[in-house]
XYZ file of C-alpha atoms in Angstrom:
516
model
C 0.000 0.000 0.000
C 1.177 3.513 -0.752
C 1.867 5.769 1.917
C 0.385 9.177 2.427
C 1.557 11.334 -0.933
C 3.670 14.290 -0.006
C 1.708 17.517 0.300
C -1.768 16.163 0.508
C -3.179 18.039 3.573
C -6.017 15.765 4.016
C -6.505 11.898 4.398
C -8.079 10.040 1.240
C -11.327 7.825 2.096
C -9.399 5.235 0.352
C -6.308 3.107 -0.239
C -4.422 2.926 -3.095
C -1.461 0.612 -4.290
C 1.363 1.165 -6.538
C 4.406 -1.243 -8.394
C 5.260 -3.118 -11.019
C 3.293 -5.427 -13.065
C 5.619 -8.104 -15.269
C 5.012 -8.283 -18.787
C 7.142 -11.416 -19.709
C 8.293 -11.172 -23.856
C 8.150 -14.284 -25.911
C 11.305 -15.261 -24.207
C 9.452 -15.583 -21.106
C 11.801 -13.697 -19.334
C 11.107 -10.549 -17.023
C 12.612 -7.505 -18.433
C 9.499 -5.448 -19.207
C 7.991 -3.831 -16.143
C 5.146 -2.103 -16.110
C 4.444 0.535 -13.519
C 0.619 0.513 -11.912
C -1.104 3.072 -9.733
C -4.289 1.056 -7.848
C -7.010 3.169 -6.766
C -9.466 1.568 -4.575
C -13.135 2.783 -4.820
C -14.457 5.637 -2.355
C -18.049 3.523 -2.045
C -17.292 -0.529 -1.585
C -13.745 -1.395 -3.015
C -14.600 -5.379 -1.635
C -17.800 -5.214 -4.520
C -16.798 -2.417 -7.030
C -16.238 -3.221 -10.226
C -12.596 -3.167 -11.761
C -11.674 -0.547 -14.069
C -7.976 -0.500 -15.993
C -6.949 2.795 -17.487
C -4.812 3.716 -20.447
C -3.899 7.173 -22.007
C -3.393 8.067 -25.242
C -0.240 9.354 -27.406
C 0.831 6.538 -28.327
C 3.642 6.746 -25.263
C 1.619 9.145 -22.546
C 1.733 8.167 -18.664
C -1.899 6.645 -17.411
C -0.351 7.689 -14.079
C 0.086 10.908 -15.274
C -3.311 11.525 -16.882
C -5.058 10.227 -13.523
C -3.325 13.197 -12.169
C -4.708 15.620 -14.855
C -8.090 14.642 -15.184
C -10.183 11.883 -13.424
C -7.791 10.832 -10.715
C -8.232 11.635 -7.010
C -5.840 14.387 -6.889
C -4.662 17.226 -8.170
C -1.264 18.929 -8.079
C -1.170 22.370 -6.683
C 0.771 25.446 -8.918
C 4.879 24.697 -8.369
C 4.380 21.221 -7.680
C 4.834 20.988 -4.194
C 1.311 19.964 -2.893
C -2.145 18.145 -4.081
C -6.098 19.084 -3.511
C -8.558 16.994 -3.944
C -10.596 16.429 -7.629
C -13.877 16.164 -6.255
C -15.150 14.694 -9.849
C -12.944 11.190 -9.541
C -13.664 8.523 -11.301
C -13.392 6.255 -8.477
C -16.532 7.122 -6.969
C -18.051 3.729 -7.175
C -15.286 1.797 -9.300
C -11.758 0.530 -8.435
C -9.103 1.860 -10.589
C -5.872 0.600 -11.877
C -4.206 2.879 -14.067
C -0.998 1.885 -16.051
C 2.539 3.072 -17.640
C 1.555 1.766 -21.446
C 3.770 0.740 -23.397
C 7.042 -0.372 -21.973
C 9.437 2.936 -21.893
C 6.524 5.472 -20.687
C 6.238 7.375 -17.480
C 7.466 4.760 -14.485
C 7.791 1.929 -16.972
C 10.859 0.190 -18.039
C 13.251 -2.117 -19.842
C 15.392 -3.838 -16.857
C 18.165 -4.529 -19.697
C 17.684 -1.575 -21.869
C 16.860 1.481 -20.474
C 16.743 3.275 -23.806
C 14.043 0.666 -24.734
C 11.480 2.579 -26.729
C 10.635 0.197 -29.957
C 6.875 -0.487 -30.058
C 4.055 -1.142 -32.457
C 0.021 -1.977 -31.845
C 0.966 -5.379 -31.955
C 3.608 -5.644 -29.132
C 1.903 -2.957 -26.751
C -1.263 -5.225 -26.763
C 1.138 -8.211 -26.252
C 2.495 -6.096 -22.933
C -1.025 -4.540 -21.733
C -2.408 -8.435 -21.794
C 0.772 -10.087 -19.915
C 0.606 -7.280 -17.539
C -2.690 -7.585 -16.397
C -2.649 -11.724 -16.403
C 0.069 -10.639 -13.971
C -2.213 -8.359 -12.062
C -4.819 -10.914 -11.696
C -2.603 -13.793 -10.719
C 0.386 -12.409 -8.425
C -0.365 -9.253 -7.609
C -4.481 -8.835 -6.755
C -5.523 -12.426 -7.127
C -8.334 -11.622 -5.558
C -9.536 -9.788 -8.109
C -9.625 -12.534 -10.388
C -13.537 -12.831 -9.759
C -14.393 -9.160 -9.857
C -16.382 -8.079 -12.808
C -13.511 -5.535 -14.747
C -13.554 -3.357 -18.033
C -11.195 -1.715 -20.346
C -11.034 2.274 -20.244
C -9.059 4.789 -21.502
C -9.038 7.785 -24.139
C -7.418 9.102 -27.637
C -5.105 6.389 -28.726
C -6.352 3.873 -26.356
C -8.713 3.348 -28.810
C -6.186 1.248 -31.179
C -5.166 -0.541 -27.692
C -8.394 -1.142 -26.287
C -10.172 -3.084 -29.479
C -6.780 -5.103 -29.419
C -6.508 -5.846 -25.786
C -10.468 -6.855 -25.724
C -9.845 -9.113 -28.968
C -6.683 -10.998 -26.847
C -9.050 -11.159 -23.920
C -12.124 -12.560 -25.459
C -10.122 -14.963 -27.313
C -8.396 -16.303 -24.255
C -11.282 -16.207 -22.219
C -13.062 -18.843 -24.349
C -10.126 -20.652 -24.315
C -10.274 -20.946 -20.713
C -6.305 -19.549 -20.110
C -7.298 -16.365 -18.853
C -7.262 -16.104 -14.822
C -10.739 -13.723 -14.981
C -13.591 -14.407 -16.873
C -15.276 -11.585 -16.017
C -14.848 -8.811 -18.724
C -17.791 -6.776 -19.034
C -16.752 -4.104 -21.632
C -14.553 -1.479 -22.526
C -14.907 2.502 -23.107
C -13.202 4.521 -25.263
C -13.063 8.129 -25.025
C -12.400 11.015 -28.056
C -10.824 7.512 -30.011
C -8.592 7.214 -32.271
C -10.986 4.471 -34.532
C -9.921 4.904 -37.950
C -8.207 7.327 -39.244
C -9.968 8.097 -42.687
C -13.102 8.401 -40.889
C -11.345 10.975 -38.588
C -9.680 12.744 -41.435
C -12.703 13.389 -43.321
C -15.432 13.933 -40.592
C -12.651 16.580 -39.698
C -12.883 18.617 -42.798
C -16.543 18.678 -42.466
C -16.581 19.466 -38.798
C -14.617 22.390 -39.682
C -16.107 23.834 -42.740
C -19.240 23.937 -40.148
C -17.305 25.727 -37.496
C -15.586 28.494 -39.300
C -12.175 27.093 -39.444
C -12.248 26.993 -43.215
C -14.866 28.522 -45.942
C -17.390 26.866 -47.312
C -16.181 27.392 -50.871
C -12.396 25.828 -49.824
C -14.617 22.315 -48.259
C -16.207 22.450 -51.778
C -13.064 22.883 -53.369
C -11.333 20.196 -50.913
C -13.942 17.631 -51.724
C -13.725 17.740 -56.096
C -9.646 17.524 -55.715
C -8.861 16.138 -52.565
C -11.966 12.790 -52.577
C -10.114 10.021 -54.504
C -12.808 6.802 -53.613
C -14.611 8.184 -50.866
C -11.335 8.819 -48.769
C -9.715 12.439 -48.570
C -5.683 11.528 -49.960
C -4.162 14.719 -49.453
C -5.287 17.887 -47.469
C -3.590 20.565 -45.020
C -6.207 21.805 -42.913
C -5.261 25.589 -41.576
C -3.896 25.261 -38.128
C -4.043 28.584 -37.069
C -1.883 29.770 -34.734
C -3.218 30.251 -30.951
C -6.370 27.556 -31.700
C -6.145 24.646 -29.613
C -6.660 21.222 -31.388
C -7.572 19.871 -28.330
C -10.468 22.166 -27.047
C -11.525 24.083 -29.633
C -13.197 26.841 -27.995
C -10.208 27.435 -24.835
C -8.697 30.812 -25.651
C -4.544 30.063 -26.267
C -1.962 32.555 -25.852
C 1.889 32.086 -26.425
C 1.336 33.347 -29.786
C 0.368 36.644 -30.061
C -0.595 37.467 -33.542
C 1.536 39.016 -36.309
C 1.317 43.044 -35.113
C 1.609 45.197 -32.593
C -1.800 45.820 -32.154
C -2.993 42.190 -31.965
C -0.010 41.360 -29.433
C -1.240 44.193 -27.206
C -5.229 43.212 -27.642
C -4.473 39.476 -26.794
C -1.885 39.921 -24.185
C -4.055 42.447 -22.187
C -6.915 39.937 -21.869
C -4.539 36.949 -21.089
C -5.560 36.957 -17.253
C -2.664 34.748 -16.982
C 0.324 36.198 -18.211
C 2.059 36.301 -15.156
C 2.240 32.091 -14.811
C 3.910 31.993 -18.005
C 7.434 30.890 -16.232
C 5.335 28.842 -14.387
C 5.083 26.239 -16.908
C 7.224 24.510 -19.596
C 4.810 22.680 -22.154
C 1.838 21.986 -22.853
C -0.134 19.494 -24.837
C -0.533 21.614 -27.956
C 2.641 22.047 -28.246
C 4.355 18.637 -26.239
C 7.628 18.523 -27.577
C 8.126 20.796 -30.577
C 11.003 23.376 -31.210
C 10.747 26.490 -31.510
C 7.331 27.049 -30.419
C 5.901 29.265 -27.425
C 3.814 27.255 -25.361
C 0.487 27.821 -25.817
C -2.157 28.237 -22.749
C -5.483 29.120 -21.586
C -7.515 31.048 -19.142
C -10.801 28.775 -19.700
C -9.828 25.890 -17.454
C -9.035 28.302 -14.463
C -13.030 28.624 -13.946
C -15.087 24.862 -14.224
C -18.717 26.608 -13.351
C -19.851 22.553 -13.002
C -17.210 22.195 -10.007
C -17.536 22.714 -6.138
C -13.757 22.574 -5.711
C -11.540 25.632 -4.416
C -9.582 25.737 -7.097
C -11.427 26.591 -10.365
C -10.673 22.911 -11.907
C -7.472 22.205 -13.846
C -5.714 25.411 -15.000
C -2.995 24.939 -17.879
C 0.103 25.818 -16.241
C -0.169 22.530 -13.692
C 1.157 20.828 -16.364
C 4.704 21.605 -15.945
C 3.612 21.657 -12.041
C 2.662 17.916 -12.755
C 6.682 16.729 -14.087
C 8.117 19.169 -11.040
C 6.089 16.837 -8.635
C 6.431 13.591 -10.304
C 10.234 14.039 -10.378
C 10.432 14.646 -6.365
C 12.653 12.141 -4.624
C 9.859 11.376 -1.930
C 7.256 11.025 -4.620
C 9.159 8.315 -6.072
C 9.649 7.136 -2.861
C 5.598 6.423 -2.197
C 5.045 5.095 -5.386
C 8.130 2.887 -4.648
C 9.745 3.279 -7.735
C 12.612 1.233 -8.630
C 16.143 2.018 -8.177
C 17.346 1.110 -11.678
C 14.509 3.504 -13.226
C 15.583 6.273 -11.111
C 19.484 6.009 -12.433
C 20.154 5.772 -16.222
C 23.729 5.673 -16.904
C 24.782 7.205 -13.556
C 22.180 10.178 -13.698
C 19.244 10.691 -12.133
C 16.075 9.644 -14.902
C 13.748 12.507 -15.206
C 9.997 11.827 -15.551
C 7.748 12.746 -18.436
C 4.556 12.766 -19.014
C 4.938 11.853 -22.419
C 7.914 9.599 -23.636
C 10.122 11.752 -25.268
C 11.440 8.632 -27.444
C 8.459 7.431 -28.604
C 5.591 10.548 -28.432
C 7.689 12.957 -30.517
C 7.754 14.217 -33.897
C 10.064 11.755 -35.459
C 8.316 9.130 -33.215
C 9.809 5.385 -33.389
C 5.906 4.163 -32.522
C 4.885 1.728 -35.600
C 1.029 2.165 -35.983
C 0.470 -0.933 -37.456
C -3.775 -0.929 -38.306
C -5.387 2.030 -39.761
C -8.931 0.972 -38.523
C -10.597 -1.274 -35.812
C -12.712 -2.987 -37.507
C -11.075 -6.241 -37.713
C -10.919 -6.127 -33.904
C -14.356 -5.522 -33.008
C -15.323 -7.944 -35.774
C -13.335 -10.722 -34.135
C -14.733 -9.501 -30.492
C -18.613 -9.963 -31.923
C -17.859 -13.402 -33.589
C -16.421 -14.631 -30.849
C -17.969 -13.245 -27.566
C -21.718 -14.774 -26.727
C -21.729 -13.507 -23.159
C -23.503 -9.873 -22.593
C -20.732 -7.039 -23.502
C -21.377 -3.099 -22.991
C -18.981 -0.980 -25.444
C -19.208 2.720 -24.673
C -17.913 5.379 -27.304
C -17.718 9.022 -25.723
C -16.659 12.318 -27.198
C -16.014 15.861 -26.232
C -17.817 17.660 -29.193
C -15.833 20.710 -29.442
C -11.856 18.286 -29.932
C -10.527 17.954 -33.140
C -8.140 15.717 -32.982
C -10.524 12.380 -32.449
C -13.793 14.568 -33.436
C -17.069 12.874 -32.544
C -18.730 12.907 -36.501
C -15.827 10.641 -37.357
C -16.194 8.005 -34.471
C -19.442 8.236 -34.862
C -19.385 7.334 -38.489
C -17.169 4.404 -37.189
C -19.799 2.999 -35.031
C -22.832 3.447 -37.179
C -20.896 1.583 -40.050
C -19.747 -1.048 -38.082
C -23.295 -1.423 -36.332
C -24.944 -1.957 -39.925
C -22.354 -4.619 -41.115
C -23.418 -6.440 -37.897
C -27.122 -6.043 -38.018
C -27.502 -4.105 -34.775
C -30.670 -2.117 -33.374
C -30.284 1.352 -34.149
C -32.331 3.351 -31.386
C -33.009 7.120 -31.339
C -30.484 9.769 -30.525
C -31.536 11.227 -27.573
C -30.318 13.958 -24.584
C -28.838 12.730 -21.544
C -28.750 14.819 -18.377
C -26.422 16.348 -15.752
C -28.227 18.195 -12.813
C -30.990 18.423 -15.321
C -29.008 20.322 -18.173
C -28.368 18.991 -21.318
C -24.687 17.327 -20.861
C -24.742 15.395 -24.295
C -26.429 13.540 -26.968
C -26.828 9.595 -27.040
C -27.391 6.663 -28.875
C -27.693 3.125 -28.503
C -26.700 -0.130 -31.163
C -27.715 -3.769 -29.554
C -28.125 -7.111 -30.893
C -28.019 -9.726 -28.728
C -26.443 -9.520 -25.604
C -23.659 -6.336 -27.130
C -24.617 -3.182 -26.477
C -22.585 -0.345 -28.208
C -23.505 3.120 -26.436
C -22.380 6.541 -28.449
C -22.146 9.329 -26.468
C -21.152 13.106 -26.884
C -20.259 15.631 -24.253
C -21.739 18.685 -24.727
C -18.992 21.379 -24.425
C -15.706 19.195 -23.250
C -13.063 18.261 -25.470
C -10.030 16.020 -26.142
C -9.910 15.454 -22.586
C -13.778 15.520 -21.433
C -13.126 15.284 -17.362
C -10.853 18.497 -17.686
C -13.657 20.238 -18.930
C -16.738 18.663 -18.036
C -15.614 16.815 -14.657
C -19.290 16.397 -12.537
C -20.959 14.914 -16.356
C -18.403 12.896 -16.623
C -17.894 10.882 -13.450
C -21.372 10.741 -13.598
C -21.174 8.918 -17.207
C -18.340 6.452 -16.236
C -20.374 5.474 -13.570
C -23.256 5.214 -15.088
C -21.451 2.730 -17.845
C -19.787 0.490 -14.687
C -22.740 0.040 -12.557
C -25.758 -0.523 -14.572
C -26.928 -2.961 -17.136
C -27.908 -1.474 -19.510
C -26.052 1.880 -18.530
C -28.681 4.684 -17.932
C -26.651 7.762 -18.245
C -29.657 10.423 -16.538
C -29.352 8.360 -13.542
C -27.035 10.325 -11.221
C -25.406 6.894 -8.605
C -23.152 10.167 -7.450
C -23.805 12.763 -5.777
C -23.870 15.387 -8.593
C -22.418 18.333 -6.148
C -20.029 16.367 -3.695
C -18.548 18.009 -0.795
C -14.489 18.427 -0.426
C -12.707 16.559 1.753
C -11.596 18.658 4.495
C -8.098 19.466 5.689
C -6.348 17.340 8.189
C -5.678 19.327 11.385
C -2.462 17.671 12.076
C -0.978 18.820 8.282
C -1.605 22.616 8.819
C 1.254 23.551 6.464
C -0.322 21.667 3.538
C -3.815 23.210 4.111
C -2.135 26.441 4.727
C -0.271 26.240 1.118
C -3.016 24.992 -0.593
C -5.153 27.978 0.637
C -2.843 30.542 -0.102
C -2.694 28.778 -3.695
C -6.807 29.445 -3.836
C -6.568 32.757 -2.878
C -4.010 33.042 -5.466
C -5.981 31.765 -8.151
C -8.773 33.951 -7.052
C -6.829 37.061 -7.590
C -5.941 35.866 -10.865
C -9.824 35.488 -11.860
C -11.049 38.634 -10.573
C -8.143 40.622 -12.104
C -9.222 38.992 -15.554
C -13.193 40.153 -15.415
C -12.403 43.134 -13.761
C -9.283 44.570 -15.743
């Protein structure tokens, strides 16, 4: 068990677990380790269902994104302290969030340190070693819990994969848990000419290009019903990720734009306070690019105005603390790499980069989830979510996924309906069954790439929804839809004391922006 995480000023209603999970190679031996973060459920942990995380990239942290957006905490500006994400997923599910693949965030190569070769077809290899390791050494006994698959952007090339090795074992009868209910798949990465040319489409209707260039587009750039060649505008200061966040870093080509859009920035003065940010992850010569949208989440009770954009570089300054490592007992030949101290990224430099050595190997899913509804006869519950306002996984082009997919399978189209949060429209869904498979589609009204950043209460309120029922109802609210923080611990007056200051902070910052 992990001990208490260094400046958290209050005492989680919940344990949590982290090490290493072995993911033997075809050799059999041990090198690959991969790092695991276990969150036990704030409701009943001993009856919960089981829910295993992966992030996206390919080669980004799952520890690191439980940090950022549905985990249990949240690190404070400077990255010396935590507060409390009132919105965690782990409201009525255990969570075990990993390091996928091999060579990102706490995960490793015991002989090769530089290790950071991998393809679709090995990661899948790794995620389903790692958890038949998980399920018979390290947590046997969860080996009769009811578990799914969950995760967001690429995950959605790992998850169809994983869930194809799964079901396939399963029926053989060599996997240690039978139990595999489903998977979800957030803002997916599905199939990437559906993405590419929903994405022209969901521009033309959002003013990123005119209506006479998607015209234009479509007569030279549609060879076969599949856009070949196209360079979307990426204009400077829009944020692929969240469409509507307002991004400064660039300021616009004159002197009069600079001044206009740096004297609305409300944030200007945290601009040392942060290194990179997603937008930007990575590339030269680019200012990093950040927002003033996520400082205020009007759907949160929390202090601290949700997940502003500078705690990203606050995230790496905490993760790379000695006595971090320490609790999450990380092992002494990660730490040192050729006699120096290994610094922690969010994202693998090696293999989410530019020039990145990932090998995608499948351009499409389909082969996966026609495998998993050949071969599965036991009742299954997919669930395909999107922030409608990301355009890097846009909803019209996993959507168009699904609804294909659904026909060539004869399943039960139903309506498209509203679903609820506090009795406001959070999203639009729609249901595919036949049989005993259920394939919900979901949007989220307002949230993007990553939809508990920006819509936290809706969407603890969906995952839930998806792990607890059957069928899922997503208007049913199983949370409370307005929780209470946690409050500080008497004994850790410095933490609380910090973290206050930090609010007050932040509060400054908010009213100097409407007021200026």
């Amino acid at each position: 068990m992990t001990s208490r995480f260094p400046g958290l000023g209050f005492t989680p209603p919940f344990k949590s677990y982290s090490g290493y999970l072995d993911a033997k190679n075809k050799n059999g031996t041990s090198n690959w380790k991969m790092f695991y973060w276990f969150i036990e459920s704030k409701s009943e942990p001993e009856k919960d269902p089981l829910a295993i995380y992966y992030a996206g990239g390919p080669g980004c942290s799952g520890v690191g994104e439980a940090f950022e957006e549905m985990g249990p905490f949240y690190v404070n500006y400077g990255g010396d302290s935590l507060y409390e994400n009132v919105y965690a997923w782990n409201a009525k599910a255990n969570f075990l969030y990993l390091d996928s693949p091999i060579g990102v965030g706490f995960s490793y190569d015991t002989e090769n340190h530089d290790f950071s070769f991998a393809t679709d077809d090995q990661t899948a290899e790794q995620n389903y070693l790692a958890l038949f390791d998980f399920f018979t050494r390290v947590a046997p006994e969860y080996a009769t819990r009811d578990f799914y698959l969950t995760g967001s952007s690429y995950s959605g090339v790992w998850q169809p994969m994983l869930a194809d090795l799964l079901v396939q074992s399963i029926v053989k009868g060599e996997f240690p848990n039978e139990n595999f209910k489903g998977f979800a798949i957030g803002n997916g990465y599905l199939d990437v000419n559906d993405l590419n040319n929903a994405l022209v489409l969901w521009d033309a209707y959002h003013g990123k290009i005119s209506l006479s260039d998607w015209e234009e587009m479509k007569e030279i750039c549609y060879i076969n019903g599949v856009m070949k060649l196209w360079d979307l505008p990426e204009a400077e200061g829009i944020d692929a990720y969240m469409f509507y966040e307002e991004c400064w870093g660039y300021q616009g080509d004159t002197a009069k734009e600079k001044k206009t859009r740096s004297k609305h920035s409300a944030m200007k003065k945290f601009k040392k306070g942060f290194e990179k940010t997603r937008l930007f992850y990575n590339k030269p010569n680019q200012d990093p690019s950040v927002n003033t949208a996520k400082l205020l989440n009007v759907d949160s009770s929390d202090n601290e105005f949700g997940y502003p954009c500078w705690q990203y570089g606050s995230l790496s300054n905490y993760m790379n603390k000695a006595e971090v490592q320490t609790v999450f007992q990380i092992a002494d030949d990660w730490r040192v790499k050729s006699g120096e101290l290994r610094e922690w990224n969010e994202c693998s430099n090696l293999i989410n980069t530019i020039d990145q050595k990932y090998t995608h190997n499948y351009p499409t899913m389909s082969p996966f989830f026609d495998r998993i509804f050949e071969n599965w006869k036991k009742p299954l519950k997919i669930l395909i979510y999107n922030g409608d306002v990301d355009t890097v996984c846009n909803y019209l082009g996993d959507q168009k996924f699904v609804k294909r997919l659904a026909k060539e399978h004869d399943f039960v189209e139903s309506d498209r309906t509203r679903w609820f949060f506090r009795g406001l429209t959070a999203g639009w869904q729609q249901r595919y069954a036949k049989n005993q498979i259920i394939i919900d589609v979901l949007t989220v009204k307002g949230a993007g790439h990553f939809v508990p950043n920006d819509r936290g209460g809706a969407s603890v309120q969906m995952i839930t929804a998806f792990l607890n029922q059957n069928p899922p109802n997503y208007d049913k609210t199983l949370i409370d839809p307005t929780p209470n923080p946690i409050e500080f611990d008497k004994m850790d007056k410095s933490s609380s004391k910090k973290s206050i200051n930090q609010s007050i902070f932040s509060f400054i910052a908010l009213f100097i922006y409407f007021y200026k």
